[in-house]
Structures are given as structure tokens and as C-alpha cells.
XYZ file of C-alpha atoms in Angstrom:
335
model
C 205.004 165.129 204.486
C 202.993 166.058 201.482
C 204.355 165.229 197.870
C 203.043 166.964 194.670
C 204.017 164.886 191.586
C 204.796 166.817 188.391
C 204.623 165.713 184.781
C 206.356 167.560 181.949
C 203.119 169.442 181.236
C 203.031 170.619 184.830
C 206.524 171.968 184.706
C 205.331 174.140 181.795
C 202.336 175.353 183.523
C 203.570 176.714 186.799
C 202.634 180.285 187.218
C 202.555 183.063 189.920
C 199.669 185.117 191.166
C 198.942 187.850 193.742
C 195.760 187.724 195.763
C 194.304 190.453 197.934
C 191.796 187.903 199.298
C 194.665 185.698 200.524
C 196.557 188.658 201.933
C 193.444 189.760 203.821
C 192.836 186.287 205.367
C 196.443 186.159 206.413
C 196.292 189.571 207.955
C 193.191 188.505 209.970
C 195.272 185.563 211.228
C 198.193 187.777 212.170
C 195.874 190.169 214.084
C 194.272 187.277 216.010
C 197.701 185.760 216.833
C 199.590 188.892 217.447
C 201.310 187.512 220.620
C 202.755 184.798 218.292
C 203.542 187.156 215.363
C 206.028 189.577 216.920
C 207.621 190.391 213.628
C 204.478 192.183 212.601
C 204.317 194.316 215.735
C 204.924 197.624 213.804
C 202.134 196.886 211.351
C 199.776 195.979 214.278
C 200.578 199.077 216.065
C 199.437 201.145 213.070
C 196.129 199.326 212.984
C 195.400 199.242 216.727
C 192.680 201.860 216.731
C 190.978 200.839 213.523
C 190.995 197.139 214.640
C 189.041 198.066 217.748
C 185.927 198.552 215.583
C 186.179 195.258 213.671
C 183.934 192.394 214.564
C 185.708 189.260 212.990
C 184.307 186.568 215.361
C 183.063 184.387 212.476
C 186.585 184.352 210.864
C 188.254 183.805 214.086
C 186.076 180.611 214.686
C 187.064 179.098 211.291
C 190.778 180.045 211.600
C 192.043 177.708 214.321
C 195.660 178.023 215.251
C 196.336 174.421 214.029
C 193.731 172.883 211.799
C 191.530 173.495 208.791
C 190.243 176.761 207.527
C 187.477 176.348 204.852
C 188.978 176.576 201.443
C 185.978 178.422 199.940
C 187.119 181.460 201.963
C 190.448 181.623 199.901
C 189.833 180.067 196.533
C 193.133 180.101 194.501
C 193.141 183.339 192.256
C 192.258 182.700 188.629
C 194.063 185.857 187.403
C 197.764 186.544 187.816
C 196.813 189.922 189.516
C 193.452 189.238 191.087
C 190.944 191.974 192.012
C 189.476 191.930 195.503
C 185.972 192.442 194.209
C 186.257 189.458 191.827
C 187.631 187.317 194.555
C 185.059 188.140 197.208
C 182.250 187.601 194.651
C 183.543 184.066 194.211
C 183.284 183.537 198.087
C 179.729 184.794 197.974
C 178.875 182.499 195.141
C 180.173 179.329 196.837
C 177.635 176.418 196.641
C 176.050 175.904 199.982
C 176.905 172.190 200.072
C 180.594 173.134 199.735
C 180.096 175.647 202.506
C 178.539 172.932 204.753
C 181.250 170.222 204.038
C 184.126 172.637 204.737
C 182.646 174.078 207.838
C 182.148 170.582 209.207
C 185.777 169.755 208.433
C 186.976 172.894 210.230
C 184.640 172.095 213.226
C 185.873 168.498 213.514
C 189.551 168.663 212.691
C 191.889 168.604 215.616
C 189.234 169.455 218.159
C 188.752 173.052 217.025
C 187.920 174.974 220.279
C 185.410 177.120 218.259
C 183.367 174.038 217.268
C 180.211 175.198 219.118
C 180.326 178.535 217.126
C 180.693 176.576 213.906
C 177.819 174.351 214.877
C 175.627 177.444 215.016
C 176.951 178.484 211.659
C 175.747 175.261 210.124
C 172.110 176.083 210.987
C 171.980 178.893 208.441
C 174.468 178.177 205.726
C 173.411 181.115 203.501
C 173.563 183.576 206.197
C 176.913 182.217 207.453
C 178.321 182.607 203.848
C 177.399 186.113 203.664
C 178.507 186.899 207.271
C 182.071 185.532 206.615
C 182.236 187.384 203.292
C 181.129 190.615 205.032
C 183.809 190.058 207.603
C 186.418 189.513 204.960
C 185.382 192.643 203.092
C 185.520 194.705 206.396
C 189.065 193.281 207.089
C 190.164 194.212 203.550
C 188.955 197.766 203.882
C 190.675 198.346 207.375
C 193.676 195.987 207.417
C 194.946 195.574 203.822
C 193.508 198.129 201.356
C 195.153 201.164 202.817
C 198.529 199.428 202.485
C 197.876 197.710 199.140
C 200.104 199.779 196.964
C 203.050 199.025 199.322
C 202.112 195.367 199.639
C 201.588 194.821 195.925
C 205.075 196.195 195.164
C 206.528 193.647 197.571
C 204.577 190.949 195.891
C 205.533 192.032 192.388
C 209.176 192.206 193.345
C 208.948 188.718 194.758
C 207.384 187.343 191.658
C 210.027 189.035 189.436
C 212.744 187.599 191.500
C 211.249 184.058 191.497
C 210.669 184.215 187.764
C 214.370 184.828 187.310
C 215.165 181.898 189.547
C 212.836 179.678 187.458
C 214.403 180.903 184.190
C 218.004 180.452 185.586
C 217.703 177.213 187.570
C 214.349 175.661 186.506
C 212.045 174.112 189.134
C 214.920 172.868 191.293
C 216.455 176.346 191.519
C 213.058 177.818 192.269
C 211.955 175.456 195.007
C 215.363 175.199 196.603
C 214.873 178.801 197.805
C 211.161 179.103 198.192
C 210.624 177.776 201.710
C 212.712 175.833 204.237
C 210.294 173.036 204.261
C 210.306 172.471 200.443
C 212.588 170.394 198.323
C 212.698 169.186 194.728
C 213.409 165.665 194.004
C 212.765 163.415 190.804
C 209.870 165.564 189.535
C 208.355 165.673 192.971
C 207.781 168.771 195.178
C 208.110 167.569 198.801
C 206.822 169.556 201.676
C 208.230 168.141 204.841
C 206.310 168.500 208.060
C 203.069 169.070 206.182
C 200.182 166.730 206.573
C 197.779 167.043 203.556
C 197.266 164.294 201.090
C 199.714 163.759 198.207
C 198.504 164.986 194.808
C 199.235 164.180 191.179
C 199.137 167.543 189.335
C 198.090 165.589 186.172
C 198.928 168.606 183.800
C 197.207 171.296 185.742
C 200.486 172.969 186.777
C 201.025 174.730 190.067
C 199.952 178.193 191.220
C 202.476 180.001 193.374
C 201.283 182.851 195.438
C 203.593 185.013 197.556
C 202.130 186.523 200.822
C 203.256 189.463 202.872
C 201.326 188.149 205.858
C 202.263 184.522 205.379
C 205.500 184.595 207.236
C 206.862 182.154 208.400
C 204.400 179.602 207.215
C 203.748 177.653 203.979
C 200.198 176.946 202.896
C 199.179 174.322 200.379
C 195.788 173.849 198.554
C 195.751 170.115 197.512
C 192.024 169.472 197.483
C 191.062 168.167 194.025
C 188.197 170.622 193.955
C 190.575 173.536 193.703
C 193.680 174.372 191.544
C 196.791 173.145 193.307
C 198.436 176.114 195.000
C 201.370 176.929 197.182
C 201.196 180.230 199.286
C 204.676 181.157 200.610
C 206.243 184.193 202.421
C 207.161 186.870 200.095
C 210.756 188.046 200.164
C 211.244 190.740 202.775
C 207.772 190.433 204.042
C 208.829 190.366 207.664
C 210.586 193.655 207.167
C 207.915 195.495 205.244
C 206.980 197.856 208.149
C 210.318 197.508 210.130
C 213.814 197.611 208.584
C 215.460 195.951 211.495
C 213.190 193.387 213.151
C 214.297 192.505 216.751
C 214.706 188.896 217.439
C 212.418 187.330 220.045
C 213.914 187.591 223.611
C 213.926 183.786 223.968
C 215.869 183.365 220.793
C 218.370 186.144 221.845
C 218.992 184.387 225.180
C 219.637 181.151 223.394
C 222.003 182.396 220.625
C 223.078 185.872 221.714
C 221.294 188.932 220.385
C 223.468 189.620 217.319
C 223.444 185.997 216.190
C 219.707 185.781 216.806
C 219.198 189.002 214.897
C 221.048 187.672 211.843
C 219.027 184.390 212.002
C 215.828 186.325 211.891
C 217.181 188.590 209.245
C 217.627 185.771 206.756
C 214.217 186.532 205.261
C 214.770 186.914 202.469
C 218.246 185.122 202.018
C 221.059 187.566 202.270
C 224.664 188.042 201.652
C 227.343 188.816 204.282
C 227.883 192.338 202.923
C 224.285 193.211 202.849
C 223.726 192.064 206.417
C 226.910 194.035 207.526
C 225.520 197.201 205.903
C 222.012 196.774 207.230
C 223.071 196.163 210.804
C 226.267 198.370 210.902
C 228.427 195.462 211.656
C 231.917 194.476 210.581
C 232.020 192.046 207.744
C 234.201 189.681 209.793
C 231.643 189.765 212.599
C 228.848 188.931 210.274
C 230.842 186.224 208.609
C 231.736 184.678 211.970
C 228.189 184.547 213.095
C 226.808 183.121 209.879
C 229.548 180.487 209.953
C 228.429 179.503 213.418
C 224.776 179.333 212.380
C 225.799 177.220 209.380
C 227.895 174.920 211.446
C 224.946 174.452 213.850
C 222.663 173.501 210.994
C 220.531 176.709 211.426
C 221.520 178.342 208.182
C 222.912 177.225 204.909
C 224.831 178.929 202.081
C 224.252 178.939 198.388
C 226.287 180.580 195.544
C 224.460 182.597 193.053
C 226.926 183.995 190.433
C 229.550 185.761 192.315
C 227.546 186.080 195.534
C 226.825 183.705 198.467
C 223.467 183.913 200.000
C 222.737 182.576 203.435
C 219.192 181.329 204.197
C 217.579 179.663 207.231
C 217.416 175.886 207.135
C 214.262 173.899 208.155
C 215.878 173.547 211.547
C 216.650 177.234 211.702
C 213.127 178.069 210.861
C 211.831 175.605 213.562
C 213.917 177.416 216.152
C 212.614 180.813 215.077
C 209.084 179.432 215.203
C 209.501 177.980 218.617
C 210.894 181.253 220.026
C 207.754 183.142 219.060
C 205.337 180.378 220.133
C 204.573 179.138 216.547
C 203.654 175.648 215.595
C 206.410 174.140 213.344
C 206.539 175.632 209.849
C 204.361 173.496 207.450
C 201.578 172.857 209.791
C 198.336 173.905 208.101
C 197.316 177.336 209.028
C 194.925 178.837 206.546
C 194.146 175.444 205.204
């Protein structure tokens, strides 16, 4: 696990940010792993023709399925609502020694199968930096920019919701609902099943970045050279292009299609009545299935005011991940 240690100053300096650069890099990963990201099938279908003309071989080499993607490609946004032009300029201005060090880490960590391609990148650091920035810019124009008004509304809604959680329940209330692998304990944010080094925030605070294309993963930036950052799936991200995502067939065979559908639908957390309306099911039917998921440890319930919201547990998330061929949530993806 990875632990972020807070001081009182850190608790006062937590903030949210939206990043078109992060969204672009996440969208590229979804595109390259489409057979493992079935919940984005509708989005991918709309991009199929445009994607055919994209050459993103450099980004693919430095985005291993499990391992390290260079941090200089996704520096934490400095503004709460970052502009893509500003962010890509930061990528192009990365010191070459940092480019070298992070490419070597990506090459060597967990036997990256693209190591030979990265080795070639190391022979021309300036050219590699420009090539990767050009590929990101092309991906932004094709994959993300056309949908940015829709995507940004989802991000804004998530930030507004999380802000209310922080106001009503403090950091414990916020982190209790942010991701199944996160927990808050004694001024420490604990990310289970994550393998980066622990970090003392030392008064810098924590940047929280929702991501439409992050689902179902959690990404942490803990390198002391960067502002400490957590990128998490935005509420409703998996249903942005599809109101009713179908559960993976493997999960449906395991749990039954209705129960599997409801487990997948707990993104964001939902009430019994909301799920009944969305899927045109009787309240009693939904309640029975949610109770079974809860008893099995796949879902948990939490009261907020007069409503009870259900959410996937860490075990439930792992079951969903496994059914679509994902590594366990919390394994570094973009990092």
C-alpha cells in the first residue's frame, strides 16, 4: 500500500483541478486497451474512423499496461481549470535530464515489452520529447477536444459534489467515497494495493483530479519533484456515452445478469430507487440484489441524510476488474 501523511496545513490545502492533458493521456490508454475497457465501447465506436489516422506509437511504448509512464507527460495541473495549450507547453519545456531519467524508469520497470523502442528514444531526447508532445496534441484534437464541453461538465459536476462532501464530512467523508482502494485513518490517506513510496505532504496539500477516462483506476503522483496528486474516476464517467452499460459476460455468468448490471452500475454510488428507475426494475428486486451484493462483500451501504447510497467495495471493484481483464485497481497505470 501507499500512505500519504497529512499535517493540519495539508488538510487546509487540498484542492481540486481538471486537466485536459490528463484526460487525453487516459483516453489514449483506453484506446490502446479497448479489449479491456468494455465500458467505453460506445465512445470508441464514435472514434473508430478518426483513430485509424492517428500514429501514437511513441505514447503506446511509454504506457505499459502495468508499470511506469513518465510523469513529465502528465505534470499535475497548476490551475484549477487548466488549459490544454498551457499544459502541453509544460511538456515541451521539460528538462532533458528529467526526460532521460523517466524514460529509463519506464523502460526498466516490470520488464516493459516496449523497452527496445524506448531505448531508441533515448538516443535523441529532444526529438523524443517533441514527438511525444506532438502525439499528445494529435490525440487531444481527435479523441478529447470534440467532446470537451461534455467531458468538462462531468468533471465540474464531480468537483462540485466532492466539494460538498468535504464541507459536510471533512477529509474522512471525502475519501470514504472517492475510490474503493482509498481509506482515511489518523491523518493518513491509505491507498491499498498501490505500490508507490509513502510521502509526507509537508504542508503542500493534495491535488485531486477527477478523470472521465480514468475508470476504474486510481493514479497517484508521489514523486517529490511533482505536487502530490490523486487522479480518480469522475462520478458517472463510465456512463457518459451510454446510459445503461452492459456488464461483462464473464461477470454476468458469475452473478447473473441483473445482479452484475447493478454491481457495474454503482459508479457513481447510487440509491435503490435511482437504480430501480434507471433499469426499470421493481424496488424490491433491486433491494434484494443489493442486499445480496452487500452480504457477499461486493458492495457496501452508507447513509447520507435520508438516503442510503450503495457503492462497490474494494473486493467488488476487483471482481469487476477481473471480469474485463484489468489488473487490480490501484496498480499504477499512467504512473
